[in-house]
Coordinates of C-alpha atoms in Angstrom, one line a residue:
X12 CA 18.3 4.9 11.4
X13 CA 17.2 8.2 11.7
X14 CA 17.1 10.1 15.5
X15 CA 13.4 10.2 15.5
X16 CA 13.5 6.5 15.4
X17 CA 16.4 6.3 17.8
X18 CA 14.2 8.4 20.4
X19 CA 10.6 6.5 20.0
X20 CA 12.7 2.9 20.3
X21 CA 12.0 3.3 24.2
X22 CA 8.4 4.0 23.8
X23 CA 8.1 0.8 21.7
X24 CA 9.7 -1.2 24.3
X25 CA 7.6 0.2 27.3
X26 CA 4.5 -0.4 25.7
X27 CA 5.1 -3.8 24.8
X28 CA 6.1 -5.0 27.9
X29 CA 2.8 -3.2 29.7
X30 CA 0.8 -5.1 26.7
X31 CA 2.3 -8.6 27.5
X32 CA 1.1 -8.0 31.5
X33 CA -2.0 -7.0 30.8
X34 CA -3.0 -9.5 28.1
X35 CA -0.7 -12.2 30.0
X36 CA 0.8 -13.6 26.5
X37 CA 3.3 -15.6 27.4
X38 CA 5.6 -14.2 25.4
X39 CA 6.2 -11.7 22.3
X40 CA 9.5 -11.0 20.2
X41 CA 10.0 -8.1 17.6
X42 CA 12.2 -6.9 15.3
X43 CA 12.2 -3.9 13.7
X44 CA 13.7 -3.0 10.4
X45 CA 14.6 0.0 8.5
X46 CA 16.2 0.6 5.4
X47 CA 18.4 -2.7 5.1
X48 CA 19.2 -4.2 8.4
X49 CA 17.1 -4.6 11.7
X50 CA 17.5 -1.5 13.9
X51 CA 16.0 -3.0 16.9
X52 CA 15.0 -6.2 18.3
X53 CA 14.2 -7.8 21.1
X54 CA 12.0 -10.6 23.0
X55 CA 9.6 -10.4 26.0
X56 CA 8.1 -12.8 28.6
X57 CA 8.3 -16.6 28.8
X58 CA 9.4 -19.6 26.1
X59 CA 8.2 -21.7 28.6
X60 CA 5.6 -20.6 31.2
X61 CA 6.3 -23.7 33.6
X62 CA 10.2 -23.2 34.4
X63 CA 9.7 -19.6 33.9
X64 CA 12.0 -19.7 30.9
X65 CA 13.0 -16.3 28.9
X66 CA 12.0 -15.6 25.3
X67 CA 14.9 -14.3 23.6
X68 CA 16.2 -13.1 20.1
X69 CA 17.3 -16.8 19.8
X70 CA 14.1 -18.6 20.5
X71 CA 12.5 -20.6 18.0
X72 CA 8.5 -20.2 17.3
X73 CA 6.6 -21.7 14.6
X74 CA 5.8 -18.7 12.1
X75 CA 2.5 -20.2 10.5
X76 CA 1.3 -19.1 7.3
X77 CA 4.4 -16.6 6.6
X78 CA 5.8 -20.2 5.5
X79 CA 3.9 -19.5 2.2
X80 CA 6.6 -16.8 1.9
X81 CA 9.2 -19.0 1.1
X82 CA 7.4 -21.1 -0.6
X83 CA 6.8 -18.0 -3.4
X84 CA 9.7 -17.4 -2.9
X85 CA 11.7 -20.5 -4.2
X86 CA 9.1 -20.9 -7.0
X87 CA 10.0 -17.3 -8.2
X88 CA 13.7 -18.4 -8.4
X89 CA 12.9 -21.6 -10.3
X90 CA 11.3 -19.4 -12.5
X91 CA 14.3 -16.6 -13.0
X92 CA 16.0 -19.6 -13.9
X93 CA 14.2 -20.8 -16.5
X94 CA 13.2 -23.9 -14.8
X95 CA 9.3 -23.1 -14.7
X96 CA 6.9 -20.4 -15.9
X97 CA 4.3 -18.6 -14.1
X98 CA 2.0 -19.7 -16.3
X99 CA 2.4 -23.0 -16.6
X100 CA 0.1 -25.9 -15.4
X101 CA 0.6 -28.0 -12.3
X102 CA 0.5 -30.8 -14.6
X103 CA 3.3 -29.7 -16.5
X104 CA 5.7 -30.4 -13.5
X105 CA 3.6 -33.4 -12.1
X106 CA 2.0 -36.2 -13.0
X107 CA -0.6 -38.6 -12.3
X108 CA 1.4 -40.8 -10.9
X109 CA 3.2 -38.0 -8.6
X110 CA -0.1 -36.3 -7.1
X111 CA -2.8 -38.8 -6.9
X112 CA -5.4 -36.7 -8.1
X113 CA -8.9 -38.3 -8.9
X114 CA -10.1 -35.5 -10.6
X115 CA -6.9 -35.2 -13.0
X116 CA -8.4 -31.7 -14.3
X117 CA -7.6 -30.0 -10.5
X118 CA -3.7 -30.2 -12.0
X119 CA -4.8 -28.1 -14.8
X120 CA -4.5 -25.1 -12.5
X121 CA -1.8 -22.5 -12.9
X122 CA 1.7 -21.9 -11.1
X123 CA 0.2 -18.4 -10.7
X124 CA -3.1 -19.2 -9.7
X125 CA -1.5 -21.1 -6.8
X126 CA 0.4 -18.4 -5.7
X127 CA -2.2 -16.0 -5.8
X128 CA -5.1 -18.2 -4.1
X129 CA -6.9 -17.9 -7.2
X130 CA -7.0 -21.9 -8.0
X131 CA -10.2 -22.1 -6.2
X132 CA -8.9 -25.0 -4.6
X133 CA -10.3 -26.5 -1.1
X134 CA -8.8 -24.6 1.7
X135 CA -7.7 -27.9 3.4
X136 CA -6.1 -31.5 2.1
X137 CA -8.7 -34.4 3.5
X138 CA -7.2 -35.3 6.4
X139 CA -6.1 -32.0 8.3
X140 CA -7.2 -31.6 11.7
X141 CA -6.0 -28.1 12.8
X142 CA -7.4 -28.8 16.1
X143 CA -5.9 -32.1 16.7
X144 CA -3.5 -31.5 15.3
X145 CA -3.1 -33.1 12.3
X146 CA -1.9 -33.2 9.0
X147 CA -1.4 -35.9 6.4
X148 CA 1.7 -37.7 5.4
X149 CA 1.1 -37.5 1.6
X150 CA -1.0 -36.0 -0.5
X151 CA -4.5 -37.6 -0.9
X152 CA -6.3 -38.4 -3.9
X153 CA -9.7 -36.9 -2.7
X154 CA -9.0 -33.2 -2.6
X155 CA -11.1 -30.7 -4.6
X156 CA -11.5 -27.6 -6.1
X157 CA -14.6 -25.5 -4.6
X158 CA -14.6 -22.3 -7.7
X159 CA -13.1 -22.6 -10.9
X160 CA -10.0 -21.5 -11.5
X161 CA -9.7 -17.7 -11.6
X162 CA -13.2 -16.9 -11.0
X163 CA -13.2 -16.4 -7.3
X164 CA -9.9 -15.4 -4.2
X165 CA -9.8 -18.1 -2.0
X166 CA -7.2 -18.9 0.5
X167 CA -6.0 -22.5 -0.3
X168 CA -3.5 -24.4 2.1
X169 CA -3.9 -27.0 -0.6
X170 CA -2.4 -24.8 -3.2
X171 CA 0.9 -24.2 -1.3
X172 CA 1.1 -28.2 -0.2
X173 CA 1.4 -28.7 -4.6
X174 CA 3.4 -25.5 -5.1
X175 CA 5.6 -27.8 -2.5
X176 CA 5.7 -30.7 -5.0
X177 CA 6.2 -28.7 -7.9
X178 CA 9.4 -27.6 -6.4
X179 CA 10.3 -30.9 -5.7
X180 CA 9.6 -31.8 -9.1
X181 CA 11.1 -28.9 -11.1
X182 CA 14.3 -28.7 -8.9
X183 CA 15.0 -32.1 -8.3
X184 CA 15.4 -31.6 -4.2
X185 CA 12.7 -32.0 -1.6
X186 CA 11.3 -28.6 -1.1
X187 CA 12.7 -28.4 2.9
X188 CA 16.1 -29.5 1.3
X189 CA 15.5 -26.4 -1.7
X190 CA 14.4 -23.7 1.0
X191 CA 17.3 -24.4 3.2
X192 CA 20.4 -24.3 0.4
X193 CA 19.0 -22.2 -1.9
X194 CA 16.7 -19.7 0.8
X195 CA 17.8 -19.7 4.3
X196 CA 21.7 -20.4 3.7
X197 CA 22.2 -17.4 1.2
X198 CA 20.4 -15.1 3.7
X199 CA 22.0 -16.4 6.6
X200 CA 19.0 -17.4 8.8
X201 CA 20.7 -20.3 10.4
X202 CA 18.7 -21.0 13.1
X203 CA 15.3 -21.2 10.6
X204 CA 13.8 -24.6 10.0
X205 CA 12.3 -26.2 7.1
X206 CA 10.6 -29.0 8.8
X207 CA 11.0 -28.8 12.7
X208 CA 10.9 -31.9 14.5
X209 CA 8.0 -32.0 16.7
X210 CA 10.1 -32.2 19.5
X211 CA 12.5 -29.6 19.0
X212 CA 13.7 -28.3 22.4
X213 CA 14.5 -25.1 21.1
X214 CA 11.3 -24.3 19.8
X215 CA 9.2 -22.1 22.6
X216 CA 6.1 -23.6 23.9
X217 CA 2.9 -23.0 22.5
X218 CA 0.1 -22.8 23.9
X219 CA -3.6 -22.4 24.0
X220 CA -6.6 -21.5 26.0
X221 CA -9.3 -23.6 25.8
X222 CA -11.8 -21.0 27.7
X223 CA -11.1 -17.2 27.0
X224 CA -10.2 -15.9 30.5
X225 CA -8.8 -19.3 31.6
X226 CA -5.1 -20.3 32.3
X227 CA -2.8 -21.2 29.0
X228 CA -2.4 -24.8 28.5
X229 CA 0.5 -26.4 26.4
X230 CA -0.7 -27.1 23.1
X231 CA 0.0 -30.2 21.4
X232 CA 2.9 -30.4 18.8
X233 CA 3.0 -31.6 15.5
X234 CA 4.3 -32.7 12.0
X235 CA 2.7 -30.5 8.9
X236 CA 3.6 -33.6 6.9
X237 CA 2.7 -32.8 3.2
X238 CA 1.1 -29.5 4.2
X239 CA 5.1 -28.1 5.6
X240 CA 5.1 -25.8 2.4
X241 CA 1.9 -23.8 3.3
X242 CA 2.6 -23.6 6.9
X243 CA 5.4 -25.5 9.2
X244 CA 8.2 -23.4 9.1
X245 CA 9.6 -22.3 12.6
X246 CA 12.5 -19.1 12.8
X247 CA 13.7 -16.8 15.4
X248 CA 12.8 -13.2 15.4
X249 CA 16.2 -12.5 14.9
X250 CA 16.3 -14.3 11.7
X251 CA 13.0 -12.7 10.4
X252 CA 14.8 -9.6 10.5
X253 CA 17.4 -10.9 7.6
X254 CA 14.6 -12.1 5.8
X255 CA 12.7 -8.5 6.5
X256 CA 15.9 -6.2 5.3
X257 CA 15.9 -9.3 2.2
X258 CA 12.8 -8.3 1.0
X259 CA 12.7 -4.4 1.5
X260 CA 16.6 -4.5 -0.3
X261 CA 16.9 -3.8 -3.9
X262 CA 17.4 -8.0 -5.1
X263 CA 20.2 -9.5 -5.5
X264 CA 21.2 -13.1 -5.5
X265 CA 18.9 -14.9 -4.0
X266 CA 16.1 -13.4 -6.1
X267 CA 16.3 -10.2 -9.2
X268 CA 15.3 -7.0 -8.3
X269 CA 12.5 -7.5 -10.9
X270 CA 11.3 -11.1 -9.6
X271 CA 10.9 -9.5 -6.1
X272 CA 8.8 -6.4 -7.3
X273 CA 6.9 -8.7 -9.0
X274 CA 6.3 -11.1 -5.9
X275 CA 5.6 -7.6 -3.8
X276 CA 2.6 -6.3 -6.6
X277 CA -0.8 -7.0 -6.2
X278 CA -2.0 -9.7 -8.6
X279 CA -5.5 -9.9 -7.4
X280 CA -7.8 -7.4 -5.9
X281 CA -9.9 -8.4 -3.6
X282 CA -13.7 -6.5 -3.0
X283 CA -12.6 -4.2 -0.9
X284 CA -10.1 -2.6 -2.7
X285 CA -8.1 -1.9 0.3
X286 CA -6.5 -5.7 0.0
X287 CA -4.5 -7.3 -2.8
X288 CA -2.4 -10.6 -3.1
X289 CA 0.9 -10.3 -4.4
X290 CA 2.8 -13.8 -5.5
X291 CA 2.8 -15.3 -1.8
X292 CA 2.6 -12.0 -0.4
X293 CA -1.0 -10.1 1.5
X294 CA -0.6 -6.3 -0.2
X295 CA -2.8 -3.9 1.6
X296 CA -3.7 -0.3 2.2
X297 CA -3.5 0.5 6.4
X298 CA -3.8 4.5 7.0
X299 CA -3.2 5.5 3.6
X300 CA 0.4 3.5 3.3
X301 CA 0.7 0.5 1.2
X302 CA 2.1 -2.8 3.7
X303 CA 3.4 -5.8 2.1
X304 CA 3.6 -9.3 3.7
X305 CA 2.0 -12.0 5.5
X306 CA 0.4 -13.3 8.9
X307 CA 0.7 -17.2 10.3
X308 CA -0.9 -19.1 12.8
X309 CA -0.7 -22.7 13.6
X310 CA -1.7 -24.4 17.0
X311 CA 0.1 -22.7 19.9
X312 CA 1.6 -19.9 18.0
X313 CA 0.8 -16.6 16.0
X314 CA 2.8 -14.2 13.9
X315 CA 2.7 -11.3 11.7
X316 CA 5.4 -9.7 8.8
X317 CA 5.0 -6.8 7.2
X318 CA 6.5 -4.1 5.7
X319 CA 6.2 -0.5 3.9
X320 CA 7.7 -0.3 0.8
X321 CA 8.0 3.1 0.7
X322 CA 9.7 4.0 3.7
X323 CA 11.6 0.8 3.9
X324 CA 10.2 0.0 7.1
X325 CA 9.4 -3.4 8.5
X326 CA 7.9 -5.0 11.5
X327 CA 8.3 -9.2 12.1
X328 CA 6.0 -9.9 15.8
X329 CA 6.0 -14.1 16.7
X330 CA 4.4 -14.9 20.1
X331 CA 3.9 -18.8 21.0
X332 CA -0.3 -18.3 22.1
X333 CA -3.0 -19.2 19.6
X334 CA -4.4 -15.5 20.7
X335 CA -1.1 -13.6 20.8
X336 CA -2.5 -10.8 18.9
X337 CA 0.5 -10.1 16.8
X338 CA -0.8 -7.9 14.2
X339 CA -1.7 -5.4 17.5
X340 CA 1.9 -5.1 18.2
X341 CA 2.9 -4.9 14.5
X342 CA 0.0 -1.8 14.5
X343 CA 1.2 0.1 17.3
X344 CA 5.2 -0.1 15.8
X345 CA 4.0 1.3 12.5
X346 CA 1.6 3.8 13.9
X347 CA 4.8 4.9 16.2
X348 CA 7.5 4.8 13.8
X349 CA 5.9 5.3 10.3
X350 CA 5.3 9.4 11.0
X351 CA 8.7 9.7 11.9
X352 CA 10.1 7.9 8.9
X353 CA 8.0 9.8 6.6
X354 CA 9.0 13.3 7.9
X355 CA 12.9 12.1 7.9
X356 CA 12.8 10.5 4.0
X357 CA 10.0 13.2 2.4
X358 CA 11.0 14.4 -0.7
X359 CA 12.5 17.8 -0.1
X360 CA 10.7 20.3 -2.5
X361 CA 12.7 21.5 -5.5
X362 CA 14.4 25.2 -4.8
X363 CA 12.7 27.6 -6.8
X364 CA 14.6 29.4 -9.5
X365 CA 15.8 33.0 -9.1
X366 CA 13.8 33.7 -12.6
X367 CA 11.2 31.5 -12.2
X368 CA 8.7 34.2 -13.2
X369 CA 9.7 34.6 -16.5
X370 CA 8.5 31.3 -17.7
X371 CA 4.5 31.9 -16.0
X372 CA 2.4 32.5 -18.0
X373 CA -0.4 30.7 -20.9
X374 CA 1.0 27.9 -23.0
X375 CA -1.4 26.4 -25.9
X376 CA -0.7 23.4 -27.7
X377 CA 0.5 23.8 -31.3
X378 CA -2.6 22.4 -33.0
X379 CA -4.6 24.5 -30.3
X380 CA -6.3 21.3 -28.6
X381 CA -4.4 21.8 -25.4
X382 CA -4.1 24.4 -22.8
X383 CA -1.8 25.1 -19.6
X384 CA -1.1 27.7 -17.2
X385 CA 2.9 27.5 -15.9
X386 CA 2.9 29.6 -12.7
X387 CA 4.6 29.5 -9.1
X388 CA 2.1 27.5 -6.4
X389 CA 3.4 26.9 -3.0
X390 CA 7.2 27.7 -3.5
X391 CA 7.6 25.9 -6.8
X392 CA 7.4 26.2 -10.4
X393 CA 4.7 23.7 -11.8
X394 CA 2.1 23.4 -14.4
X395 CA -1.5 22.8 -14.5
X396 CA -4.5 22.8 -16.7
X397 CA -6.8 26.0 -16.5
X398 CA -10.0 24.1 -16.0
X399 CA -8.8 21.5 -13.1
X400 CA -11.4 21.6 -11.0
X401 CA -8.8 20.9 -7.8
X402 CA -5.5 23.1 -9.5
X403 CA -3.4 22.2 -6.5
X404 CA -4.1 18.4 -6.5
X405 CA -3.9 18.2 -10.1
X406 CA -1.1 20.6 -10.7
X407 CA 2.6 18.9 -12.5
X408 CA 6.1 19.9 -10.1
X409 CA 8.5 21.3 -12.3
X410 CA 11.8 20.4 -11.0
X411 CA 15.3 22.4 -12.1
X412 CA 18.0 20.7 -13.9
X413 CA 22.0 21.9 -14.4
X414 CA 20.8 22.3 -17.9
X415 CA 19.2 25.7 -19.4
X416 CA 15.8 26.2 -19.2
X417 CA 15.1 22.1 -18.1
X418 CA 12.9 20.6 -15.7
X419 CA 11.9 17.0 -14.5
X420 CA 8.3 16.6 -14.6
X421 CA 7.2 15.4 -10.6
X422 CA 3.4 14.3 -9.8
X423 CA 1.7 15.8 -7.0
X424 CA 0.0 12.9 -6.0
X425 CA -2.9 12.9 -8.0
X426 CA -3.2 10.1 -10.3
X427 CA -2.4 11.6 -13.7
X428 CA -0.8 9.8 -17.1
X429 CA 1.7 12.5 -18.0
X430 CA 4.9 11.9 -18.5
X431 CA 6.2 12.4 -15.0
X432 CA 10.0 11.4 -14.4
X433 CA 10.9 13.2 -18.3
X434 CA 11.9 16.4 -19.4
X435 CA 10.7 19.4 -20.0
X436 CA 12.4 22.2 -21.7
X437 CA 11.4 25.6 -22.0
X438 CA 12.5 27.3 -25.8
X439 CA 13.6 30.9 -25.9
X440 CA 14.0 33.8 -28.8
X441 CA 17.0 35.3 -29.7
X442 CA 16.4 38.1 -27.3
X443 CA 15.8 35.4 -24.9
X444 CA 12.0 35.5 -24.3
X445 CA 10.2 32.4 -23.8
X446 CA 8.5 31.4 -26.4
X447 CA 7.7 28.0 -25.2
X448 CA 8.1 24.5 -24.3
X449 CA 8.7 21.0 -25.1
X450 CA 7.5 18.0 -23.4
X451 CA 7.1 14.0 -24.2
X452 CA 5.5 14.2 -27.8
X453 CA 4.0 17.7 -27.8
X454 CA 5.1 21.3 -28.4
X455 CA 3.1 24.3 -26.6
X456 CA 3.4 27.8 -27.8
X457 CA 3.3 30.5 -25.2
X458 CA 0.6 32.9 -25.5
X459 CA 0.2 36.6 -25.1
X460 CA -0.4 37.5 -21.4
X461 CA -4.5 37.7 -21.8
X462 CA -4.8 37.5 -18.4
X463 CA -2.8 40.3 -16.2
X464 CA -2.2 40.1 -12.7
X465 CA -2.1 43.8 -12.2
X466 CA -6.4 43.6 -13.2
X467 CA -6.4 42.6 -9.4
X468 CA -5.6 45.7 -7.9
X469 CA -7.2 48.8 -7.6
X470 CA -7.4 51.4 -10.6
X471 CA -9.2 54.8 -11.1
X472 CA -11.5 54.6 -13.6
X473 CA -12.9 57.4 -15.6
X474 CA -15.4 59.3 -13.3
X475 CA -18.3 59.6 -15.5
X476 CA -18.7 56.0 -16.0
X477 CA -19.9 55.7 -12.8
X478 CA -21.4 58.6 -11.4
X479 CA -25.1 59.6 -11.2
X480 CA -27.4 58.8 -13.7
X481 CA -24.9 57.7 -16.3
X482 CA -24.2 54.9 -14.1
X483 CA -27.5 53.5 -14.0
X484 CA -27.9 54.2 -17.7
X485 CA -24.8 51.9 -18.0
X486 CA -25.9 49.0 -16.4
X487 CA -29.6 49.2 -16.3
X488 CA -30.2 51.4 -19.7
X489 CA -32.9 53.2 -18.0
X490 CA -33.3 56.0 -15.6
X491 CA -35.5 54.9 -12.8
X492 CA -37.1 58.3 -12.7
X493 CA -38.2 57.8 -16.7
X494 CA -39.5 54.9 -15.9
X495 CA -43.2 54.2 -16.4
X496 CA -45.5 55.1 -13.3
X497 CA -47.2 52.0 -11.5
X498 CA -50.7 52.1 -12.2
X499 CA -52.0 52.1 -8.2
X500 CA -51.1 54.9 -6.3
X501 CA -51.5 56.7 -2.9
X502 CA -53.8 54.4 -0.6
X503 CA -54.6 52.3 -3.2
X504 CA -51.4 50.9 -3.5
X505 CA -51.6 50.3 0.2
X506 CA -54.8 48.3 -0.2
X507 CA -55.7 46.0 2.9
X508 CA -53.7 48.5 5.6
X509 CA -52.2 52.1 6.3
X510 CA -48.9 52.6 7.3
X511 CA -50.6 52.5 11.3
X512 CA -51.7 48.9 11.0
X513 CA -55.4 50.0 10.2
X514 CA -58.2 48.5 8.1
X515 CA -59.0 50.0 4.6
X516 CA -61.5 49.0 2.7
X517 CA -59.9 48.5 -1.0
X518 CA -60.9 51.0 -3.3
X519 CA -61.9 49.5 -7.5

């Protein structure tokens, strides 16, 4: 943890206890993370309004939707181990007699379409009441698909409640008993549950408010039934910050490095283009930084996870009220900390070489298709194409090496397909000029210096080429005072009026 984070900490503390007065949510807890373990954590207001009892780091809310999370989660795993594919079809892990489907072609939906809510499956099984609540036992046989498969993103409880059954089926373990040996032990999130009992007493109340403005009433508790895959878990903020630092880590042995990049890319891009879905995972673009992660609700509670990949910062809020507002306090953390986190991990810009100069200059392709300019910009060596209309946006970082005359090719920023992360290695004559370079498939052969620097400054030129009438014989090719007369003169070149403002009367 850096001391810029250290020192804002307090900030983040004092404005999220004046936000939970003035929005009177019973209570909030956060956890901040950065780099691999929570840095800060901590839990504000009331788990039970009644008998006045604190939240704390311990306390127990139902985390919604970020369920869905694990749920990827153990799928991916059964996949690294061989024991499903992506791309498989429902009905390849379940049968008829498993899911009672009436329209037996719904199970011809993918593993992958389920994960990334592009089954076009109904949001809700028959038989969910979210404002009951209630949720069915088993799975019906009347639920439906509302798009075809792959044609349109919709979110799909349904989806998750089979990607439940098909981990059932492919690991041969309920999928609460899977999570909890295979997910929550490993990570050491002992106080998560699979399936909470409805009446749990650790689990903080929720509540609602029937009439905005109105006093919070208790709302009523439930079993997700069939539907606990897509949305029943309950954990402690203290144990979202494991699974946080989990996720922002490098893999390991709850899931490959490779699986989790792949659960953390966007799969499918929705309208906007500032929001994706990942495998069981919301990717989207807030303030020009790509967050990864998820929100939940379910009755009497709301919560929000997310995290920046790049800066290996993460942000877990749960507060038990249906209109907790957690993604405001996730906001404020990330518009706090994220500057501060940027500053502390930016790249620091390559050292510029003592003879840097010698290598500026023209470089042309061998077969002549291909033209760059090498020169010093802002402090380092880099390369860009003459004719880029934005040079600095477009132009290539050449970073030094130990080895002679070598570089690592670094991007600006601008998108570009070069061959950014390889070499580049400048070649030399005997006598040691540079005489050009090498990159990724191509060789570029310095030209001769057409363009000099030195045509930018001041130079006496040869006097007569720019005095008197030579001048204007130079660049106009005719004296003015051989030129042809007009054929009007005196007045009657001054038809209409004199030079005092009077009438003439024009003269033919």
């Amino acid at each position: 943890m850096t001391n810029g984070v250290t020192q804002a900490l307090p900030l983040l503390d004092a404005w999220t206890a004046h936000s939970l007065m003035q929005q009177r949510v019973p209570s909030v807890a956060l956890t901040v993370v950065h780099g691999d373990r929570p840095v800060w954590t901590k839990a504000f207001g009331y788990a039970e309004m009644g008998a006045k009892t604190a939240a704390t780091p311990q306390t127990l809310y139902r985390i919604g939707s970020i369920t869905k999370t694990f749920t990827a989660l153990a799928t991916l795993q059964l996949h690294e181990g061989g024991k499903l594919r992506l791309d498989d079809r429902v009905r390849d892990h379940l049968t008829t007699t498993a899911i009672h489907a009436r329209d037996t072609g719904l199970l011809d939906v993918t593993i992958r379409e389920l994960l990334t809510h592009s089954s076009g499956l109904q949001r809700d099984l028959p038989g969910t009441w979210w404002t009951q609540p209630s949720f069915p036992a088993e799975f019906p046989d009347d639920f439906s698909a509302t798009y075809p498969s792959s044609t349109e993103w919709k979110y799909s409880n349904v989806g998750y409640a089979l990607l439940g059954e098909v981990i059932a089926a492919a690991s041969g373990e309920p999928w609460a008993r899977y999570v909890e040996r295979r997910i929550l032990g490993p990570l050491g999130m002992a106080n998560t549950e699979a399936t909470p009992p409805r009446d749990e007493v650790r689990l903080a109340t929720g509540y609602s408010r029937p009439t905005p403005g109105e006093p919070y009433v208790p709302a009523a508790r439930a079993d997700h039934g069939v539907v606990n895959p897509a949305g029943g878990m309950a954990s402690t903020i203290e144990d979202l910050g494991r699974y946080l630092a989990f996720h922002m880590g490098g893999g390991g042995s709850v899931l490959g490095a490779k699986s989790l990049r792949e659960m953390h890319r966007p799969q499918w891009l929705l309208d906007d283009w500032q929001t994706a879905w990942g495998l069981g995972m919301r990717v989207r673009r807030v303030d020009g930084r790509v967050r990864v992660g998820h929100p939940g609700t379910t009755p009497g509670y709301a919560a929000i996870m997310e995290f920046i990949p790049a800066l290996k910062l993460g942000v877990a809020v749960l507060t038990n009220a249906d209109d907790g507002n957690p993604a405001s306090y996730c906001d404020y953390a990330f518009q706090l900390l994220t500057p501060i986190v940027a500053k502390a991990t930016a790249r620091a810009a390559p050292a510029l070489a003592e003879d840097a100069e010698r290598y500026c200059g023209l470089y042309r392709a061998e077969n002549g298709n291909t033209t760059m300019f090498v020169a010093v910009l802002d402090g380092q060596l880099a390369f860009v194409a003459p004719g880029a209309p934005n040079p600095y946006a477009a132009r290539v970082i050449l970073e030094r090496t130990a080895e002679s005359h070598t570089f690592i090719m670094r991007p600006s920023g601008a998108f570009a397909t070069l061959a950014f992360g390889e070499r580049l290695t400048f070649t030399t004559s005997a006598s040691g000029g540079v005489t050009g370079y090498v990159v990724s498939g191509a060789r570029f052969v310095r030209e001769p210096d057409l363009v000099r620097l030195d045509i930018l400054r001041p130079r006496t030129l040869p006097q007569a080429l720019y005095a008197g009438m030579e001048r204007r014989k130079l660049y106009i090719g005719v004296d003015r005072r051989e030129q042809l007369q007009a054929p009007y003169s005196g007045v009657e070149r001054r038809a209409g009026s004199d030079r005092r403002g009077q009438h003439q009367p024009v003269v033919h």
